[in-house]
Coordinates of C-alpha atoms in Angstrom, one line a residue:
M158 CA 123.3 63.8 61.2
E159 CA 121.8 63.1 57.6
Y160 CA 118.7 64.3 56.7
G161 CA 116.0 63.6 53.9
P162 CA 116.2 60.9 51.1
R163 CA 119.6 59.2 49.7
L164 CA 118.5 57.9 46.6
A165 CA 119.3 60.9 43.7
I166 CA 115.7 60.7 41.8
S167 CA 114.1 60.6 45.4
E168 CA 116.3 64.0 46.3
Q169 CA 115.6 65.7 43.1
V170 CA 111.8 64.7 43.0
H171 CA 111.6 65.6 46.7
A172 CA 112.9 69.4 45.5
E173 CA 111.2 70.0 42.4
K174 CA 108.0 69.1 44.0
H175 CA 108.0 70.0 47.9
R176 CA 110.3 72.9 48.7
G177 CA 112.0 76.3 48.0
K178 CA 114.4 77.2 45.4
G179 CA 118.1 76.5 47.4
E180 CA 115.3 74.9 50.4
T181 CA 117.4 71.6 51.9
F182 CA 115.3 68.6 53.0
Y183 CA 116.0 70.1 56.6
E184 CA 114.7 73.8 56.0
A185 CA 112.0 72.5 54.9
M186 CA 110.7 70.2 57.5
T187 CA 111.7 72.8 60.0
R188 CA 109.2 75.2 57.7
L189 CA 106.6 72.7 58.2
V190 CA 107.0 72.0 62.0
G191 CA 107.0 76.1 62.4
G192 CA 103.9 76.1 60.7
L193 CA 101.7 73.1 62.4
N194 CA 103.4 72.8 66.1
D195 CA 100.5 74.1 69.2
G196 CA 103.5 74.6 71.5
E197 CA 107.3 73.2 72.3
E198 CA 106.7 69.9 73.2
H199 CA 104.3 69.5 70.0
R200 CA 107.1 71.1 67.7
L201 CA 110.0 68.5 68.7
K202 CA 108.2 65.6 68.3
L203 CA 106.9 66.7 65.0
K204 CA 110.3 67.7 63.8
D205 CA 111.5 64.3 65.3
I206 CA 108.5 62.4 63.2
F207 CA 108.9 64.5 60.0
L208 CA 113.0 64.4 59.8
D209 CA 112.9 60.5 59.8
Q210 CA 109.7 60.6 57.4
R211 CA 107.9 58.1 59.5
F212 CA 104.8 60.7 58.4
L213 CA 105.5 61.7 55.0
P214 CA 102.6 65.0 54.5
A215 CA 101.0 65.0 51.0
G216 CA 103.1 67.0 48.4
R217 CA 100.4 70.1 48.8
I218 CA 101.2 70.4 52.4
Q219 CA 104.7 70.1 52.1
A220 CA 104.8 72.5 49.4
A221 CA 102.3 75.1 51.1
V222 CA 102.7 74.9 55.1
G223 CA 105.1 78.0 55.9
S224 CA 105.8 79.0 52.0
T225 CA 106.0 82.1 50.6
R226 CA 103.9 81.0 47.5
D227 CA 99.4 81.4 48.1
V228 CA 99.6 77.7 47.2
T229 CA 96.7 76.2 49.4
A230 CA 97.9 73.1 51.2
F231 CA 94.7 70.4 50.6
N232 CA 95.6 68.3 47.6
C233 CA 92.3 67.7 46.8
F234 CA 88.6 69.4 46.3
V235 CA 85.0 68.1 44.8
S236 CA 83.6 71.2 42.8
Q237 CA 79.9 72.7 43.6
T238 CA 77.0 70.8 42.4
I239 CA 77.2 72.1 38.5
E240 CA 73.8 74.1 37.3
D241 CA 71.8 72.7 34.4
S242 CA 72.5 75.8 32.6
T243 CA 75.1 77.9 30.8
D244 CA 75.8 80.1 33.7
G245 CA 76.4 76.8 35.9
I246 CA 78.5 75.4 33.7
M247 CA 81.1 78.5 32.7
E248 CA 81.1 78.7 36.9
G249 CA 82.0 75.3 37.9
A250 CA 84.5 75.8 35.1
T251 CA 85.7 79.2 36.3
N252 CA 85.7 78.2 40.2
A253 CA 87.7 74.9 38.8
F254 CA 90.4 77.2 37.4
K255 CA 90.8 79.0 40.5
T256 CA 90.9 75.5 42.5
M257 CA 93.4 74.4 40.7
R258 CA 95.5 77.6 40.1
K259 CA 96.1 77.1 44.0
G260 CA 97.1 73.7 43.2
G261 CA 94.4 71.4 44.4
G262 CA 93.2 68.2 42.4
I263 CA 89.3 68.4 42.3
G264 CA 86.7 65.6 40.7
Y265 CA 83.2 66.4 39.6
D266 CA 79.5 65.0 39.7
F267 CA 78.4 65.9 35.7
S268 CA 74.8 64.3 36.1
T269 CA 73.2 66.9 36.7
L270 CA 73.6 68.0 33.4
R271 CA 70.7 67.2 30.5
P272 CA 71.3 64.4 28.5
R273 CA 72.3 64.2 25.1
G274 CA 69.2 65.4 22.8
T275 CA 67.3 67.0 25.6
M276 CA 64.9 69.8 24.2
I277 CA 66.3 73.1 25.6
K278 CA 62.7 75.3 25.7
T279 CA 64.4 78.3 25.6
L280 CA 67.1 78.1 22.5
Q281 CA 64.1 75.4 21.2
S282 CA 67.3 72.9 20.0
P283 CA 68.5 69.8 21.3
A284 CA 70.8 69.9 24.3
S285 CA 74.8 68.7 23.7
G286 CA 74.8 65.7 26.8
A287 CA 76.4 65.6 29.8
V288 CA 80.2 64.6 28.2
S289 CA 80.1 67.0 26.3
F290 CA 80.8 69.9 28.4
M291 CA 83.9 68.1 30.2
D292 CA 85.8 69.2 27.5
I293 CA 85.6 72.8 28.7
Y294 CA 86.7 71.5 32.2
D295 CA 89.4 69.4 30.1
S296 CA 90.5 73.0 28.2
V297 CA 90.8 74.5 31.9
C298 CA 92.4 71.9 33.4
N299 CA 95.2 72.0 30.0
T300 CA 96.2 75.7 29.9
V301 CA 96.1 76.5 34.2
S302 CA 99.3 75.6 35.2
S303 CA 99.9 74.7 38.6
A304 CA 102.0 75.5 42.0
G305 CA 104.2 73.9 42.6
N306 CA 105.4 71.5 39.2
R307 CA 101.6 69.5 40.0
R308 CA 99.4 69.1 36.7
G309 CA 96.4 69.8 36.8
A310 CA 94.2 66.5 38.1
Q311 CA 91.2 66.1 37.9
M312 CA 87.3 63.4 38.3
G313 CA 84.8 62.9 36.3
V314 CA 81.3 61.1 37.0
L315 CA 78.4 60.1 35.7
R316 CA 75.6 58.0 37.6
I317 CA 74.8 54.5 36.2
D318 CA 71.2 56.1 35.5
H319 CA 72.2 59.2 33.4
P320 CA 71.1 58.8 29.7
D321 CA 74.3 59.3 28.7
I322 CA 75.6 56.9 30.5
E323 CA 77.2 54.4 27.4
E324 CA 78.6 57.8 25.8
F325 CA 80.2 58.6 28.7
V326 CA 82.0 54.7 29.3
R327 CA 82.6 55.2 25.4
S328 CA 84.3 58.4 26.2
K329 CA 88.2 57.2 26.8
Q330 CA 88.2 54.8 24.6
N331 CA 91.5 56.7 22.9
D332 CA 94.5 58.5 23.9
T333 CA 93.7 62.3 23.2
H334 CA 90.5 62.7 24.5
L335 CA 89.7 63.7 28.4
R336 CA 93.2 63.1 28.8
N337 CA 92.8 65.6 31.8
F338 CA 90.4 63.2 33.2
N339 CA 90.4 60.2 35.5
I340 CA 86.7 58.6 35.0
S341 CA 84.1 56.5 37.5
V342 CA 80.8 55.3 36.8
A343 CA 78.7 55.8 40.0
V344 CA 77.3 52.7 40.5
T345 CA 74.4 52.5 42.3
D346 CA 72.3 49.1 44.2
E347 CA 69.7 49.3 42.6
F348 CA 71.9 48.8 39.3
M349 CA 73.9 45.7 40.9
E350 CA 70.4 44.5 42.1
A351 CA 68.4 44.9 38.8
L352 CA 72.3 42.4 37.8
V353 CA 72.5 40.2 39.8
Q354 CA 68.7 39.8 39.7
E355 CA 68.2 39.9 35.6
K356 CA 65.5 42.2 35.5
D357 CA 65.1 45.4 33.9
F358 CA 67.1 48.6 35.2
Y359 CA 66.2 52.3 33.8
L360 CA 67.9 55.6 32.8
R361 CA 66.1 58.7 33.8
W362 CA 67.0 62.3 34.6
G363 CA 64.6 64.9 35.7
N364 CA 61.3 64.2 35.2
N365 CA 62.0 62.7 31.7
N366 CA 59.9 59.0 31.5
D367 CA 62.7 56.3 32.8
V368 CA 64.2 54.5 29.7
A369 CA 64.4 50.4 30.3
V370 CA 67.4 49.0 29.4
N371 CA 69.2 45.2 29.6
P372 CA 71.7 45.8 32.8
A373 CA 74.2 43.0 31.8
A374 CA 74.1 44.2 28.3
L375 CA 75.0 48.0 30.2
W376 CA 77.5 46.0 32.7
D377 CA 79.4 44.4 30.1
E378 CA 79.5 47.4 27.8
I379 CA 81.4 49.0 31.4
M380 CA 83.2 45.8 31.4
R381 CA 84.6 46.2 28.1
T382 CA 85.9 49.5 28.1
T383 CA 88.0 48.9 31.6
W384 CA 89.1 45.6 30.6
D385 CA 90.8 47.1 27.2
W386 CA 91.4 50.9 28.4
A387 CA 91.9 50.3 32.6
E388 CA 88.6 53.0 33.0
P389 CA 86.3 53.9 34.1
G390 CA 86.8 53.0 37.3
V391 CA 83.4 51.7 39.7
L392 CA 82.3 53.8 42.7
F393 CA 79.5 52.2 44.8
I394 CA 78.0 55.4 45.1
D395 CA 75.2 54.1 47.5
T396 CA 77.5 52.0 49.8
I397 CA 79.9 55.4 50.5
N398 CA 76.5 57.4 51.3
Q399 CA 75.4 55.0 53.4
M400 CA 78.7 54.5 55.4
N401 CA 78.9 58.3 55.5
N402 CA 80.0 59.5 59.1
L403 CA 77.7 63.0 58.2
R404 CA 75.1 61.3 55.8
Y405 CA 72.4 63.2 58.3
C406 CA 74.0 66.5 56.7
E407 CA 75.7 65.8 53.2
T408 CA 75.2 63.8 49.7
I409 CA 77.6 62.9 48.3
A410 CA 78.3 62.4 44.4
A411 CA 81.7 62.5 43.6
T412 CA 85.1 61.8 44.5
N413 CA 88.5 63.0 43.9
P414 CA 90.8 62.8 41.5
C415 CA 91.7 59.4 42.8
A416 CA 88.9 58.5 44.3
E417 CA 90.3 58.3 48.2
Q418 CA 88.1 60.6 48.9
P419 CA 84.4 60.9 48.3
L420 CA 83.6 64.6 49.1
P421 CA 80.3 66.7 48.9
P422 CA 79.6 70.0 46.9
Y423 CA 82.8 71.9 48.0
G424 CA 84.6 69.0 49.6
A425 CA 88.2 69.2 50.3
C426 CA 90.8 67.0 52.4
L427 CA 94.0 67.3 53.3
L428 CA 96.6 64.4 52.8
G429 CA 99.0 62.3 54.8
S430 CA 100.3 59.4 55.0
F431 CA 102.1 56.9 57.9
N432 CA 105.8 55.1 56.6
L433 CA 105.3 51.8 57.6
V434 CA 109.4 50.7 56.9
K435 CA 110.0 53.4 59.6
Y436 CA 108.6 51.7 62.3
L437 CA 110.3 48.2 61.3
D438 CA 113.2 47.2 64.3
Y439 CA 115.7 44.9 63.0
N440 CA 116.3 42.2 65.4
E441 CA 119.0 39.6 64.9
Y442 CA 119.1 36.0 66.5
D443 CA 121.5 33.7 66.6
G444 CA 122.4 34.2 62.4
E445 CA 119.4 35.8 61.8
V446 CA 117.9 38.8 60.4
F447 CA 114.8 39.8 61.1
Y448 CA 112.3 42.7 61.1
T449 CA 109.4 43.4 64.1
F450 CA 106.7 46.6 63.8
N451 CA 107.4 49.1 66.6
Y452 CA 103.7 49.7 67.3
D453 CA 104.1 51.8 70.8
K454 CA 106.0 54.3 68.6
F455 CA 103.3 54.3 66.3
R456 CA 100.7 54.6 68.5
Q457 CA 102.5 57.8 70.0
D458 CA 103.4 59.6 66.9
I459 CA 99.5 59.2 66.0
P460 CA 98.0 61.7 68.3
H461 CA 101.0 64.6 67.3
I462 CA 100.1 63.9 63.4
V463 CA 96.3 64.4 63.8
R464 CA 97.0 67.5 65.8
A465 CA 99.3 69.1 63.3
M466 CA 96.9 68.0 60.1
D467 CA 93.6 69.7 62.0
N468 CA 96.1 72.7 62.8
V469 CA 95.9 72.6 58.8
I470 CA 93.0 73.5 58.1
D471 CA 93.2 77.0 59.9
R472 CA 96.1 77.7 58.6
T473 CA 96.2 77.1 55.3
T474 CA 95.1 79.6 51.9
Y475 CA 91.7 78.6 50.4
P476 CA 90.5 79.0 46.6
L477 CA 86.8 80.0 47.2
F478 CA 84.9 80.6 50.3
N479 CA 82.6 78.1 50.5
Q480 CA 85.3 75.5 50.4
E481 CA 87.0 76.9 53.1
F482 CA 83.7 76.8 55.0
E483 CA 83.2 73.3 54.3
A484 CA 86.3 72.4 55.6
K485 CA 86.1 74.4 59.0
D486 CA 83.0 73.1 59.3
K487 CA 83.9 68.9 58.9
R488 CA 87.6 69.1 59.3
R489 CA 88.1 66.4 57.7
I490 CA 91.4 64.6 57.2
G491 CA 92.5 61.5 55.3
L492 CA 95.6 60.0 57.7
G493 CA 96.8 56.9 55.7
V494 CA 99.5 55.0 55.3
T495 CA 102.5 53.6 53.5
G496 CA 104.9 51.1 52.1
L497 CA 102.4 48.3 53.1
A498 CA 104.0 45.3 51.1
N499 CA 107.7 46.3 51.9
A500 CA 106.8 46.6 55.9
G501 CA 105.1 43.1 55.8
E502 CA 107.3 41.7 53.7
A503 CA 110.1 42.3 55.6
Q504 CA 108.6 40.6 58.6
G505 CA 107.9 37.5 56.4
W506 CA 104.8 37.7 55.8
V507 CA 104.1 37.7 51.8
Y508 CA 101.9 40.2 50.0
G509 CA 97.8 39.3 50.2
T510 CA 98.5 35.8 52.4
K511 CA 96.9 35.4 55.8
G512 CA 99.8 36.2 57.9
F513 CA 100.0 39.3 55.4
L514 CA 96.3 40.7 56.1
A515 CA 95.9 40.2 59.6
F516 CA 99.4 42.9 59.8
E517 CA 97.1 45.6 57.4
E518 CA 94.6 44.8 59.4
K519 CA 96.3 44.9 63.3
V520 CA 98.4 48.5 61.5
L521 CA 94.9 49.8 60.4
C522 CA 93.0 49.3 63.3
T523 CA 95.3 50.7 65.8
L524 CA 95.4 53.2 63.5
R525 CA 91.3 54.0 63.5
N526 CA 91.4 53.7 66.9
V527 CA 94.4 55.5 68.0
A528 CA 93.1 58.6 65.2
Y529 CA 89.6 58.4 66.6
T530 CA 90.1 58.7 70.5
Y531 CA 92.5 61.5 70.2
S532 CA 90.6 63.5 67.9
V533 CA 88.0 62.8 71.2
E534 CA 90.3 64.7 73.5
L535 CA 91.2 67.6 70.8
A536 CA 87.4 68.7 70.6
M537 CA 87.8 68.5 74.7
E538 CA 90.4 71.0 74.0
K539 CA 89.5 73.0 71.5
G540 CA 86.0 71.8 70.5
T541 CA 84.1 69.8 68.2
F542 CA 83.8 70.2 64.3
P543 CA 80.9 73.1 64.2
A544 CA 77.9 70.6 62.1
Y545 CA 78.9 67.7 64.9
S546 CA 75.2 66.4 65.3
E547 CA 74.0 63.1 68.0
S548 CA 73.2 61.9 64.0
Y549 CA 76.9 61.6 63.9
L550 CA 76.8 58.4 66.3
K551 CA 74.3 56.8 63.6
S552 CA 76.2 56.1 61.1
G553 CA 77.7 52.7 59.4
F554 CA 81.3 53.8 60.7
I555 CA 80.8 54.9 63.7
N556 CA 78.7 52.0 64.4
T557 CA 82.5 50.0 63.5
L558 CA 84.3 51.4 66.3
P559 CA 85.1 49.7 69.8
G560 CA 82.4 50.1 72.2
G561 CA 84.6 53.0 73.9
V562 CA 85.1 55.0 71.2
Q563 CA 81.3 55.2 70.3
A564 CA 80.9 56.1 74.4
D565 CA 83.9 58.9 74.4
I566 CA 82.4 61.1 70.8
D567 CA 79.2 60.9 72.7
N568 CA 80.2 62.1 75.7
H569 CA 82.5 64.6 74.4
G570 CA 82.0 64.6 70.6
I571 CA 85.0 65.3 68.3
R572 CA 86.7 66.8 66.7
N573 CA 87.2 65.8 63.0
S574 CA 83.9 64.6 61.0
H575 CA 86.4 61.7 58.9
L576 CA 89.7 60.9 59.9
L577 CA 91.3 58.1 57.3
S578 CA 91.8 57.6 53.9
I579 CA 94.1 55.9 51.6
A580 CA 95.6 57.6 49.2
P581 CA 97.9 56.3 46.4
C582 CA 101.0 57.4 47.7
G583 CA 103.3 57.7 44.5
T584 CA 104.9 60.8 44.8
I585 CA 105.6 60.7 48.9
S586 CA 106.5 57.9 48.3
L587 CA 109.6 57.6 46.0
T588 CA 110.6 60.8 47.3
A589 CA 111.0 58.6 50.6
D590 CA 112.9 56.1 48.6
N591 CA 111.3 54.3 46.8
I592 CA 109.0 53.0 49.2
S593 CA 106.3 50.3 47.8
S594 CA 103.3 53.0 47.7
G595 CA 100.2 53.2 49.4
I596 CA 98.8 49.3 49.9
E597 CA 99.9 48.1 46.9
P598 CA 102.4 45.5 46.3
V599 CA 106.0 46.5 45.0
Y600 CA 105.3 47.5 41.3
A601 CA 108.9 45.8 40.1
Y602 CA 112.2 45.4 41.7
T603 CA 113.9 47.8 39.8
T604 CA 112.6 50.5 37.7
K605 CA 114.0 53.1 35.2
R606 CA 113.1 56.8 35.9
I607 CA 115.0 60.0 34.2
I608 CA 116.9 62.4 36.5
K609 CA 118.5 65.5 35.4
S610 CA 121.8 66.3 35.5
D611 CA 124.1 69.0 34.2
G612 CA 125.3 66.4 31.7
G613 CA 122.0 66.3 30.8
D614 CA 118.9 63.8 31.0
E615 CA 120.0 60.0 32.3
I616 CA 118.0 57.6 33.0
V617 CA 118.9 56.0 36.2
D618 CA 118.2 52.3 37.3
V619 CA 115.5 53.0 40.6
P620 CA 115.6 50.1 43.2
D621 CA 112.5 49.2 45.8
Y622 CA 113.1 50.4 48.9
G623 CA 112.4 46.5 50.5
W624 CA 115.0 44.9 48.3
D625 CA 117.3 47.7 48.1
R626 CA 117.8 48.4 52.0
L627 CA 115.4 45.2 53.7
D628 CA 116.7 42.6 51.6
V629 CA 112.9 41.1 51.1
K630 CA 111.5 40.5 48.2
G631 CA 108.0 39.3 48.0
K632 CA 105.2 39.7 44.9
V633 CA 105.3 41.9 42.6
A634 CA 102.2 43.8 41.5
D635 CA 101.7 41.0 38.5
D636 CA 102.2 38.3 40.8
V637 CA 99.4 39.3 42.8
T638 CA 96.7 37.0 42.9
V639 CA 93.0 39.1 41.8
D640 CA 91.3 37.7 45.1
E641 CA 94.1 38.9 47.1
H642 CA 93.8 42.2 45.7
L643 CA 90.5 42.3 46.6
D644 CA 91.0 40.5 50.4
V645 CA 93.9 44.1 50.7
L646 CA 91.5 46.7 49.4
A647 CA 88.6 44.8 51.6
T648 CA 90.6 44.4 54.5
A649 CA 91.7 48.3 54.2
Q650 CA 88.1 49.2 53.8
H651 CA 86.5 48.0 57.0
Y652 CA 89.1 50.2 59.1
V653 CA 88.9 53.4 56.9
D654 CA 86.1 56.1 56.8
S655 CA 86.6 57.4 53.5
A656 CA 88.0 55.6 50.7
V657 CA 90.9 53.4 49.5
S658 CA 92.6 54.1 46.5
K659 CA 93.9 50.4 45.2
T660 CA 94.7 49.4 41.8
C661 CA 93.8 45.6 41.6
N662 CA 96.4 44.5 38.6
V663 CA 94.9 41.3 36.7
G664 CA 96.6 39.1 34.7
D665 CA 96.3 37.2 31.3
D666 CA 95.6 34.3 32.7
V667 CA 92.0 35.8 34.3
S668 CA 88.6 34.9 32.4
W669 CA 85.9 37.5 30.8
E670 CA 83.6 36.4 33.4
D671 CA 86.1 36.0 36.0
F672 CA 87.1 40.0 35.6
K673 CA 83.5 41.0 35.6
N674 CA 82.7 38.8 38.9
I675 CA 86.0 41.1 40.6
Y676 CA 83.8 44.2 40.5
V677 CA 80.5 42.2 42.1
K678 CA 82.7 40.7 44.3
A679 CA 84.1 44.1 46.1
W680 CA 79.8 45.3 46.1
S681 CA 79.3 42.3 48.0
L682 CA 82.3 42.8 50.4
G683 CA 81.2 46.5 50.7
C684 CA 84.3 48.3 49.0
K685 CA 83.4 51.7 48.0
G686 CA 84.7 51.8 44.9
I687 CA 87.5 49.6 42.7
T688 CA 89.8 50.5 39.6
T689 CA 92.0 47.4 38.0
F690 CA 94.7 46.9 35.2
R691 CA 95.0 44.5 32.9
S692 CA 99.0 44.8 31.1
A693 CA 97.8 43.5 28.3
G694 CA 95.4 46.4 27.5
K695 CA 95.4 48.9 25.5
R696 CA 96.8 51.4 27.9
F697 CA 99.9 50.7 29.4
G698 CA 101.6 51.7 32.8
M699 CA 103.6 55.1 33.2
M700 CA 107.0 52.9 34.0
E701 CA 109.4 50.0 32.7
S702 CA 110.6 47.7 34.8
K703 CA 114.1 46.7 34.3
D704 CA 114.3 43.3 35.4
R705 CA 110.9 42.0 37.0
A706 CA 113.2 38.6 37.8
A707 CA 115.9 40.1 39.4

């Protein structure tokens, strides 16, 4: 039987990024299974799941587990708290270098650094500001050769009440500055309430006197920049902390580079996604072809993956000791889904419609309930995560779980503090023959990619999986309304304990006022963050559509 990607570009990318030299797909999956199993029965189950690509471990896991290369299996980290001193800033840069050298992306909160113009008493000179020091980290990333053909990835975060916020917002209004950073503003409830109630908002840092600003004017500046440049993203930092399962023992100020993992200082998380198109059953009745989703197979696979991902925590290398301690103390994992658009539309539910949202909700509810239930079983077998406390049951997200699951946690504890995350899944989705990424709509029915061959580079057409394999066309990203994007995002966030990476594409027909309201609505719906992209803006997408109407 033939395993692995069928498309030439998918095979090439998987070989380049996830496999050793000369290693086949079958050999790579066998390597993974060998490194993650807990016995013969588990090994056989994992082998079936991985070879069928029903679960796609994130790229770092695929490249690291069982490999001779000294790289980490963790995709993402958040930096230590950066101390406001020369030594603190440079220590942060050194640790970032070590992290990226092992293949990990990293996020930073720069809000701890004093604002531009603040007097440095020991030097009797003004500080250059938080944004100026981001250049150091940008240069570090630029010079690091990340493991496994992976470009260094960074997220820079600044609180909206930091006096340098306007400089931060403007820092990427170009194509040259901070190229190795995504940036996001940590927006507080205090700011959103001031915006809605039309009252003053105050910028502050340390013991400095508060400076009143007009929140509407500051919001307009943030919105205008993301309207044109698709950055900064917005993180609703108070929602993140209020819903955090570990709010009793940590405070979150930043996220990983794609924002699906809000993490504490030195925080780390493992990622992987269930490939939903692989759970579609082909049916034929009275000459008509239709697909149904096999929930029984999905439920049966989830426990084996929870166990395997938990094993990664103990069987990988870490760039820093503090990252290892943090990971083992809390045992975060981030299970998600990909191929949602293809799987939903194959069953007749167009992206963003009520039927599609009901499918999304059932899939994610199933994933949440089974993952949490099995993590309790793992705790009974292997012990709870060390930082577990009865206070865990008081978190906002835990209170959304079914009563029976909450009771099980109360009685037995739980192995993993967090279990769920929706990542962008761009590379792993391409290696699974170009399924729709994460919970995003289909980008285009055909895209162009460069493939390497003996005769040199060649531009090839890459078809969408749903159109090519399932003979289904639904909606492409630019045809999805803003409200449909938001509904998909909010539905996912309700069932995810970490966060959701999702881009809301905004068409030319959306007015300036409606655009700004997208973010206010996302906050009111309980989303932890939001990013938008306008194809008419100044920053264009990476891929080119061959024929959107084909």
